Amino acid sequence: MTVREFSEAAGLLADRYYEEAEAWQPRRRRSRLLPACAAACAAAALAAVLGTPALRTAAPAAQPPSGTVAAAPAGTALPGTAAAFNEIAPPEPAAGGLFNLAAEDFEPMTAAQLADYFGTDLPVAEAVPGLAEQPGTYGLYRRDDGSVYYDVNAVTFSDGAQSVTVTLGRAFWLPDGPFSLEGDGLQFADVNGRQLALFRWTDADGTACCRAEFAQDGTAFALTSAGLPEAAFLACLTALAAPGDGAPSRTVTGTVDVIDPYAGCIGLQPADGGRGLMVFLTPETDAASFSPGQTVAVTFAGEPATVGTVWPEQLLGLTF
């Protein structure tokens, strides 16, 4: 479903677009969180990604002394070379109606224009012969001043029995429902020298599904398959994901600009000026112990398990 079709079906079209603070729908949170916690984090992520003034859900405690907090929970698995899939429950639908999309702001695009906008040629059909790109209406939502505020589009490739959908976003990063990990460890797979988290589940119709997410050159990618063999899914993922450095873990240093003790997460603005990162903490680490503007280095296994999000299962350490 394209962004326009989704908007019309969900009743999201309105006379004018939403207020600036509502321009971001944050990444999913784990379904093990209480609904109230997830809602609190959703509001906090607005500030993390857009760079707006940080939302404080509670007055944080004084800045803790410098040091290192060990944060590797039991069951954490470092990345390996095997294409290990993480079993999850079927993802919940994305929340709708959080903001309005203005019909007059919609700017249609052809498939070729869409690929150029996102900087990718989507070589899915070449990776899995037999799959063909399905017709779709594509586009984005642009304000009067020319700025894009919603640009999530999904392109589906199918042979009728099996399909792969590539969802892309640049100004707005991939709304989706919560993931619930089935098991204690979070496994990573080596894909083109990148350590990515791969997920699989069986939907209500008994169809096997796979998913992976990654960020690349300012664009968020989500690859979801239905009925496709895992080897074919990996072929698509390999064709889309640019080569990485093969590092089994990485460290991001930045300043804290979101603190949500209820959802147990902090938001970091990386020192290199990259996109904001939401870090969900282990139960042993209290989000309220962090302070606005504090410099923190977070070390985690693999790449963010889902776009812009470090899961607690992959945390290896926090240094502040």
mmCIF file of C-alpha atoms in Angstrom:
data_model
loop_
_atom_site.group_PDB
_atom_site.id
_atom_site.type_symbol
_atom_site.label_atom_id
_atom_site.label_comp_id
_atom_site.label_asym_id
_atom_site.label_seq_id
_atom_site.Cartn_x
_atom_site.Cartn_y
_atom_site.Cartn_z
ATOM 1 C CA MET A 1 0.000 0.000 0.000
ATOM 2 C CA THR A 2 1.339 3.408 -0.935
ATOM 3 C CA VAL A 3 1.442 6.360 1.426
ATOM 4 C CA ARG A 4 -1.485 7.993 -0.382
ATOM 5 C CA GLU A 5 -3.623 4.839 -0.311
ATOM 6 C CA PHE A 6 -2.794 4.341 3.369
ATOM 7 C CA SER A 7 -3.715 7.909 4.190
ATOM 8 C CA GLU A 8 -7.052 7.698 2.415
ATOM 9 C CA ALA A 9 -7.917 4.313 3.925
ATOM 10 C CA ALA A 10 -7.039 5.398 7.438
ATOM 11 C CA GLY A 11 -8.801 8.737 7.147
ATOM 12 C CA LEU A 12 -5.608 10.702 7.719
ATOM 13 C CA LEU A 13 -6.230 13.365 5.064
ATOM 14 C CA ALA A 14 -7.169 16.718 6.545
ATOM 15 C CA ASP A 15 -7.518 20.333 5.497
ATOM 16 C CA ARG A 16 -4.066 21.311 6.661
ATOM 17 C CA TYR A 17 -1.030 19.525 7.899
ATOM 18 C CA TYR A 18 -0.268 18.974 11.551
ATOM 19 C CA GLU A 19 1.736 21.153 13.907
ATOM 20 C CA GLU A 20 5.512 20.860 13.598
ATOM 21 C CA ALA A 21 5.860 18.950 16.857
ATOM 22 C CA GLU A 22 3.599 16.228 15.501
ATOM 23 C CA ALA A 23 5.651 15.698 12.371
ATOM 24 C CA TRP A 24 7.399 12.635 13.726
ATOM 25 C CA GLN A 25 5.899 9.281 14.607
ATOM 26 C CA PRO A 26 8.667 7.495 16.512
ATOM 27 C CA ARG A 27 9.979 4.052 16.128
ATOM 28 C CA ARG A 28 8.208 1.101 17.651
ATOM 29 C CA ARG A 29 8.895 -0.112 21.133
ATOM 30 C CA ARG A 30 8.942 -3.616 22.399
ATOM 31 C CA SER A 31 5.490 -4.939 23.204
ATOM 32 C CA ARG A 32 6.753 -6.093 26.590
ATOM 33 C CA LEU A 33 6.585 -2.433 27.642
ATOM 34 C CA LEU A 34 3.417 -1.242 29.273
ATOM 35 C CA PRO A 35 1.183 0.740 26.853
ATOM 36 C CA ALA A 36 1.604 3.877 28.943
ATOM 37 C CA CYS A 37 5.381 3.536 28.758
ATOM 38 C CA ALA A 38 5.277 3.108 25.006
ATOM 39 C CA ALA A 39 3.119 6.200 24.668
ATOM 40 C CA ALA A 40 5.516 8.218 26.792
ATOM 41 C CA CYS A 41 8.441 7.139 24.661
ATOM 42 C CA ALA A 42 6.514 7.971 21.492
ATOM 43 C CA ALA A 43 6.238 11.569 22.594
ATOM 44 C CA ALA A 44 9.887 11.675 23.605
ATOM 45 C CA ALA A 45 11.121 10.415 20.245
ATOM 46 C CA LEU A 46 9.682 13.502 18.544
ATOM 47 C CA ALA A 47 12.525 15.537 19.969
ATOM 48 C CA ALA A 48 15.195 12.932 19.357
ATOM 49 C CA VAL A 49 14.733 12.723 15.610
ATOM 50 C CA LEU A 50 13.693 16.203 14.625
ATOM 51 C CA GLY A 51 16.169 17.981 16.858
ATOM 52 C CA THR A 52 13.399 19.976 18.532
ATOM 53 C CA PRO A 53 13.671 20.928 22.231
ATOM 54 C CA ALA A 54 13.851 17.701 24.226
ATOM 55 C CA LEU A 55 10.726 16.509 25.987
ATOM 56 C CA ARG A 56 11.248 15.733 29.657
ATOM 57 C CA THR A 57 8.775 13.306 31.093
ATOM 58 C CA ALA A 58 10.204 13.694 34.585
ATOM 59 C CA ALA A 59 12.836 15.816 36.259
ATOM 60 C CA PRO A 60 16.102 13.856 35.921
ATOM 61 C CA ALA A 61 18.416 13.316 38.827
ATOM 62 C CA ALA A 62 21.749 15.028 39.098
ATOM 63 C CA GLN A 63 24.412 13.930 36.649
ATOM 64 C CA PRO A 64 26.066 10.750 37.903
ATOM 65 C CA PRO A 65 29.816 10.553 38.336
ATOM 66 C CA SER A 66 31.912 9.581 35.352
ATOM 67 C CA GLY A 67 32.310 5.887 34.827
ATOM 68 C CA THR A 68 31.091 2.856 32.939
ATOM 69 C CA VAL A 69 27.871 0.921 33.408
ATOM 70 C CA ALA A 70 28.012 -2.673 32.243
ATOM 71 C CA ALA A 71 24.840 -3.281 30.294
ATOM 72 C CA ALA A 72 25.080 -6.679 28.651
ATOM 73 C CA PRO A 73 22.077 -8.768 29.764
ATOM 74 C CA ALA A 74 22.142 -12.527 29.961
ATOM 75 C CA GLY A 75 21.537 -14.128 26.591
ATOM 76 C CA THR A 76 22.988 -11.337 24.452
ATOM 77 C CA ALA A 77 24.614 -12.839 21.392
ATOM 78 C CA LEU A 78 27.406 -11.076 19.557
ATOM 79 C CA PRO A 79 27.123 -10.955 15.781
ATOM 80 C CA GLY A 80 28.325 -13.938 13.829
ATOM 81 C CA THR A 81 28.613 -15.021 10.230
ATOM 82 C CA ALA A 82 25.597 -17.302 10.118
ATOM 83 C CA ALA A 83 22.301 -15.947 8.814
ATOM 84 C CA ALA A 84 20.595 -16.368 12.171
ATOM 85 C CA PHE A 85 16.962 -15.266 12.244
ATOM 86 C CA ASN A 86 15.277 -14.000 15.394
ATOM 87 C CA GLU A 87 11.854 -15.465 16.055
ATOM 88 C CA ILE A 88 9.238 -12.818 16.843
ATOM 89 C CA ALA A 89 5.501 -12.716 17.332
ATOM 90 C CA PRO A 90 3.609 -11.271 14.352
ATOM 91 C CA PRO A 91 4.237 -7.495 14.441
ATOM 92 C CA GLU A 92 1.352 -5.382 15.607
ATOM 93 C CA PRO A 93 -0.144 -2.858 13.163
ATOM 94 C CA ALA A 94 1.300 0.622 13.208
ATOM 95 C CA ALA A 95 -0.678 3.168 15.163
ATOM 96 C CA GLY A 96 -2.688 5.471 12.899
ATOM 97 C CA GLY A 97 -4.303 8.846 13.225
ATOM 98 C CA LEU A 98 -1.475 10.463 15.215
ATOM 99 C CA PHE A 99 -1.241 13.335 12.782
ATOM 100 C CA ASN A 100 -2.892 14.628 9.630
ATOM 101 C CA LEU A 101 -1.625 14.599 6.080
ATOM 102 C CA ALA A 102 -2.917 17.428 3.907
ATOM 103 C CA ALA A 103 -4.279 16.286 0.540
ATOM 104 C CA GLU A 104 -3.064 19.434 -1.196
ATOM 105 C CA ASP A 105 0.481 18.743 0.023
ATOM 106 C CA PHE A 106 0.737 15.429 -1.840
ATOM 107 C CA GLU A 107 3.271 15.406 -4.674
ATOM 108 C CA PRO A 108 2.935 12.321 -6.907
ATOM 109 C CA MET A 109 5.997 10.546 -8.243
ATOM 110 C CA THR A 110 6.710 7.868 -10.791
ATOM 111 C CA ALA A 111 8.607 4.764 -9.719
ATOM 112 C CA ALA A 112 11.740 6.136 -11.397
ATOM 113 C CA GLN A 113 11.430 9.483 -9.590
ATOM 114 C CA LEU A 114 10.914 7.658 -6.306
ATOM 115 C CA ALA A 115 14.065 5.591 -6.811
ATOM 116 C CA ASP A 116 16.020 8.737 -7.626
ATOM 117 C CA TYR A 117 14.657 10.521 -4.535
ATOM 118 C CA PHE A 118 15.787 7.680 -2.253
ATOM 119 C CA GLY A 119 19.039 7.099 -4.106
ATOM 120 C CA THR A 120 18.430 3.427 -4.856
ATOM 121 C CA ASP A 121 17.446 1.419 -7.920
ATOM 122 C CA LEU A 122 15.771 -1.343 -5.849
ATOM 123 C CA PRO A 123 17.378 -4.355 -7.602
ATOM 124 C CA VAL A 124 14.941 -6.851 -6.066
ATOM 125 C CA ALA A 125 13.759 -8.373 -9.354
ATOM 126 C CA GLU A 126 17.373 -8.931 -10.376
ATOM 127 C CA ALA A 127 18.182 -10.591 -7.046
ATOM 128 C CA VAL A 128 15.199 -12.961 -7.229
ATOM 129 C CA PRO A 129 14.207 -13.708 -10.819
ATOM 130 C CA GLY A 130 10.459 -14.154 -11.179
ATOM 131 C CA LEU A 131 9.514 -11.324 -8.878
ATOM 132 C CA ALA A 132 8.096 -8.297 -10.688
ATOM 133 C CA GLU A 133 7.479 -4.781 -9.430
ATOM 134 C CA GLN A 134 3.788 -4.234 -8.803
ATOM 135 C CA PRO A 135 2.026 -1.052 -9.948
ATOM 136 C CA GLY A 136 1.697 1.640 -7.311
ATOM 137 C CA THR A 137 1.048 5.322 -6.784
ATOM 138 C CA TYR A 138 4.013 6.959 -5.117
ATOM 139 C CA GLY A 139 4.785 10.382 -3.757
ATOM 140 C CA LEU A 140 5.535 12.551 -0.763
ATOM 141 C CA TYR A 141 4.023 15.372 1.271
ATOM 142 C CA ARG A 142 5.683 18.767 0.968
ATOM 143 C CA ARG A 143 4.929 22.022 2.795
ATOM 144 C CA ASP A 144 4.502 25.363 1.076
ATOM 145 C CA ASP A 145 8.096 26.212 1.959
ATOM 146 C CA GLY A 146 9.297 23.173 0.001
ATOM 147 C CA SER A 147 10.241 21.006 2.967
ATOM 148 C CA VAL A 148 9.171 17.352 2.983
ATOM 149 C CA TYR A 149 7.399 16.153 6.123
ATOM 150 C CA TYR A 150 6.210 12.677 5.102
ATOM 151 C CA ASP A 151 7.847 10.498 2.479
ATOM 152 C CA VAL A 152 7.362 6.846 3.482
ATOM 153 C CA ASN A 153 6.661 4.748 0.394
ATOM 154 C CA ALA A 154 6.421 0.989 -0.087
ATOM 155 C CA VAL A 155 7.330 -0.800 -3.301
ATOM 156 C CA THR A 156 6.185 -4.420 -3.662
ATOM 157 C CA PHE A 157 7.696 -7.120 -5.871
ATOM 158 C CA SER A 158 5.673 -10.317 -6.331
ATOM 159 C CA ASP A 159 5.047 -13.373 -8.475
ATOM 160 C CA GLY A 160 1.538 -13.825 -7.119
ATOM 161 C CA ALA A 161 2.420 -16.408 -4.477
ATOM 162 C CA GLN A 162 5.328 -14.727 -2.746
ATOM 163 C CA SER A 163 6.312 -11.130 -2.305
ATOM 164 C CA VAL A 164 8.920 -8.699 -1.046
ATOM 165 C CA THR A 165 8.031 -5.173 0.043
ATOM 166 C CA VAL A 166 10.691 -2.501 0.392
ATOM 167 C CA THR A 167 9.592 0.408 2.578
ATOM 168 C CA LEU A 168 11.689 3.557 2.443
ATOM 169 C CA GLY A 169 11.716 6.836 4.308
ATOM 170 C CA ARG A 170 14.053 9.798 4.477
ATOM 171 C CA ALA A 171 12.287 12.717 6.187
ATOM 172 C CA PHE A 172 10.032 10.339 8.126
ATOM 173 C CA TRP A 173 11.462 7.044 9.331
ATOM 174 C CA LEU A 174 9.334 3.933 8.965
ATOM 175 C CA PRO A 175 6.300 3.788 11.232
ATOM 176 C CA ASP A 176 5.503 0.240 12.275
ATOM 177 C CA GLY A 177 4.007 -1.852 15.034
ATOM 178 C CA PRO A 178 5.928 -3.271 18.018
ATOM 179 C CA PHE A 179 8.183 -6.305 17.762
ATOM 180 C CA SER A 180 8.165 -8.934 20.483
ATOM 181 C CA LEU A 181 11.281 -11.083 20.603
ATOM 182 C CA GLU A 182 10.627 -14.761 21.233
ATOM 183 C CA GLY A 183 13.613 -15.840 23.307
ATOM 184 C CA ASP A 184 16.369 -14.319 25.406
ATOM 185 C CA GLY A 185 19.100 -13.669 22.862
ATOM 186 C CA LEU A 186 19.209 -11.249 19.943
ATOM 187 C CA GLN A 187 21.160 -12.745 17.063
ATOM 188 C CA PHE A 188 22.845 -10.858 14.235
ATOM 189 C CA ALA A 189 23.763 -11.949 10.730
ATOM 190 C CA ASP A 190 26.645 -10.866 8.541
ATOM 191 C CA VAL A 191 25.138 -9.316 5.390
ATOM 192 C CA ASN A 192 27.690 -7.697 3.088
ATOM 193 C CA GLY A 193 29.935 -7.106 6.080
ATOM 194 C CA ARG A 194 27.091 -5.484 8.023
ATOM 195 C CA GLN A 195 25.818 -6.990 11.254
ATOM 196 C CA LEU A 196 22.028 -6.830 10.877
ATOM 197 C CA ALA A 197 19.198 -8.278 12.953
ATOM 198 C CA LEU A 198 16.972 -10.557 10.882
ATOM 199 C CA PHE A 199 13.447 -11.419 12.026
ATOM 200 C CA ARG A 200 10.942 -14.063 11.024
ATOM 201 C CA TRP A 201 7.415 -15.025 12.042
ATOM 202 C CA THR A 202 4.334 -16.838 10.765
ATOM 203 C CA ASP A 203 1.280 -14.708 10.054
ATOM 204 C CA ALA A 204 -2.362 -15.557 10.750
ATOM 205 C CA ASP A 205 -2.656 -17.315 7.373
ATOM 206 C CA GLY A 206 0.322 -19.538 8.119
ATOM 207 C CA THR A 207 2.601 -17.674 5.715
ATOM 208 C CA ALA A 208 6.285 -17.454 6.638
ATOM 209 C CA CYS A 209 7.482 -13.839 6.801
ATOM 210 C CA CYS A 210 10.903 -12.213 7.202
ATOM 211 C CA ARG A 211 12.026 -8.657 7.947
ATOM 212 C CA ALA A 212 15.189 -6.607 8.297
ATOM 213 C CA GLU A 213 15.798 -2.882 8.771
ATOM 214 C CA PHE A 214 18.827 -0.696 8.190
ATOM 215 C CA ALA A 215 19.794 2.903 7.484
ATOM 216 C CA GLN A 216 21.856 3.853 4.460
ATOM 217 C CA ASP A 217 22.907 7.257 3.106
ATOM 218 C CA GLY A 218 20.182 9.056 5.049
ATOM 219 C CA THR A 219 17.416 6.660 3.996
ATOM 220 C CA ALA A 220 15.713 4.106 6.224
ATOM 221 C CA PHE A 221 15.050 0.726 4.625
ATOM 222 C CA ALA A 222 12.683 -2.000 5.800
ATOM 223 C CA LEU A 223 12.569 -5.224 3.807
ATOM 224 C CA THR A 224 9.604 -7.525 4.478
ATOM 225 C CA SER A 225 8.827 -10.790 2.673
ATOM 226 C CA ALA A 226 5.835 -13.109 2.653
ATOM 227 C CA GLY A 227 6.075 -16.709 1.450
ATOM 228 C CA LEU A 228 9.618 -16.197 0.194
ATOM 229 C CA PRO A 229 12.367 -18.706 1.084
ATOM 230 C CA GLU A 230 14.896 -17.309 3.530
ATOM 231 C CA ALA A 231 17.704 -17.686 0.986
ATOM 232 C CA ALA A 232 15.801 -15.510 -1.489
ATOM 233 C CA PHE A 233 15.073 -12.953 1.233
ATOM 234 C CA LEU A 234 18.796 -12.787 2.012
ATOM 235 C CA ALA A 235 19.562 -12.336 -1.693
ATOM 236 C CA CYS A 236 17.257 -9.294 -1.775
ATOM 237 C CA LEU A 237 18.767 -7.904 1.410
ATOM 238 C CA THR A 238 22.301 -8.387 0.092
ATOM 239 C CA ALA A 239 21.398 -6.558 -3.128
ATOM 240 C CA LEU A 240 20.033 -3.570 -1.194
ATOM 241 C CA ALA A 241 22.464 -3.204 1.710
ATOM 242 C CA ALA A 242 25.730 -1.446 0.900
ATOM 243 C CA PRO A 243 28.909 -3.169 2.146
ATOM 244 C CA GLY A 244 29.927 -2.531 5.763
ATOM 245 C CA ASP A 245 33.147 -2.727 7.732
ATOM 246 C CA GLY A 246 32.385 -6.075 9.363
ATOM 247 C CA ALA A 247 32.647 -4.690 12.904
ATOM 248 C CA PRO A 248 30.818 -6.986 15.378
ATOM 249 C CA SER A 249 29.979 -4.043 17.638
ATOM 250 C CA ARG A 250 30.094 -0.281 17.542
ATOM 251 C CA THR A 251 30.197 2.707 19.851
ATOM 252 C CA VAL A 252 28.230 5.927 19.355
ATOM 253 C CA THR A 253 29.070 9.002 21.421
ATOM 254 C CA GLY A 254 26.582 11.814 21.766
ATOM 255 C CA THR A 255 24.663 14.106 24.068
ATOM 256 C CA VAL A 256 21.475 13.125 25.857
ATOM 257 C CA ASP A 257 18.510 15.075 24.503
ATOM 258 C CA VAL A 258 15.624 12.789 25.499
ATOM 259 C CA ILE A 259 15.067 11.151 28.879
ATOM 260 C CA ASP A 260 12.097 8.849 29.432
ATOM 261 C CA PRO A 261 12.343 6.965 32.738
ATOM 262 C CA TYR A 262 8.878 5.455 32.249
ATOM 263 C CA ALA A 263 9.791 3.720 28.993
ATOM 264 C CA GLY A 264 13.379 3.161 30.164
ATOM 265 C CA CYS A 265 15.078 4.911 27.282
ATOM 266 C CA ILE A 266 17.282 7.855 26.442
ATOM 267 C CA GLY A 267 17.790 9.673 23.169
ATOM 268 C CA LEU A 268 21.273 10.541 21.935
ATOM 269 C CA GLN A 269 22.240 13.187 19.431
ATOM 270 C CA PRO A 270 25.471 11.774 17.942
ATOM 271 C CA ALA A 271 28.539 13.976 18.093
ATOM 272 C CA ASP A 272 29.111 13.438 14.364
ATOM 273 C CA GLY A 273 25.805 15.135 13.591
ATOM 274 C CA GLY A 274 24.042 11.964 12.438
ATOM 275 C CA ARG A 275 20.453 10.990 13.042
ATOM 276 C CA GLY A 276 19.267 10.720 16.636
ATOM 277 C CA LEU A 277 19.496 7.324 18.322
ATOM 278 C CA MET A 278 16.987 5.938 20.834
ATOM 279 C CA VAL A 279 18.653 3.643 23.376
ATOM 280 C CA PHE A 280 16.480 1.328 25.470
ATOM 281 C CA LEU A 281 18.203 0.472 28.699
ATOM 282 C CA THR A 282 18.442 -2.767 30.639
ATOM 283 C CA PRO A 283 16.465 -2.949 33.907
ATOM 284 C CA GLU A 284 19.682 -2.410 35.850
ATOM 285 C CA THR A 285 20.153 1.093 34.400
ATOM 286 C CA ASP A 286 17.785 3.886 35.440
ATOM 287 C CA ALA A 287 17.018 6.420 32.708
ATOM 288 C CA ALA A 288 16.294 9.037 35.376
ATOM 289 C CA SER A 289 19.957 8.981 36.389
ATOM 290 C CA PHE A 290 20.910 10.707 33.148
ATOM 291 C CA SER A 291 20.923 14.469 32.641
ATOM 292 C CA PRO A 292 20.103 16.680 29.653
ATOM 293 C CA GLY A 293 23.217 17.553 27.689
ATOM 294 C CA GLN A 294 25.259 14.804 29.315
ATOM 295 C CA THR A 295 27.830 13.128 27.057
ATOM 296 C CA VAL A 296 27.331 9.370 26.800
ATOM 297 C CA ALA A 297 29.066 6.672 24.762
ATOM 298 C CA VAL A 298 26.898 3.637 24.082
ATOM 299 C CA THR A 299 28.452 0.370 22.893
ATOM 300 C CA PHE A 300 26.173 -2.208 21.311
ATOM 301 C CA ALA A 301 26.319 -5.385 19.282
ATOM 302 C CA GLY A 302 25.756 -5.087 15.550
ATOM 303 C CA GLU A 303 23.871 -2.196 13.992
ATOM 304 C CA PRO A 304 20.681 -0.778 15.548
ATOM 305 C CA ALA A 305 18.340 -3.765 15.623
ATOM 306 C CA THR A 306 15.576 -1.662 14.123
ATOM 307 C CA VAL A 307 16.100 1.692 12.425
ATOM 308 C CA GLY A 308 17.345 4.304 14.869
ATOM 309 C CA THR A 309 16.802 2.024 17.881
ATOM 310 C CA VAL A 310 19.198 0.090 20.096
ATOM 311 C CA TRP A 311 17.378 -2.708 21.898
ATOM 312 C CA PRO A 312 18.322 -3.570 25.490
ATOM 313 C CA GLU A 313 19.309 -7.092 24.357
ATOM 314 C CA GLN A 314 22.169 -5.674 22.299
ATOM 315 C CA LEU A 315 23.604 -3.222 24.846
ATOM 316 C CA LEU A 316 27.188 -3.962 25.824
ATOM 317 C CA GLY A 317 28.041 -0.894 27.861
ATOM 318 C CA LEU A 318 27.424 2.771 28.641
ATOM 319 C CA THR A 319 30.220 5.225 29.423
ATOM 320 C CA PHE A 320 29.556 8.737 30.702
#
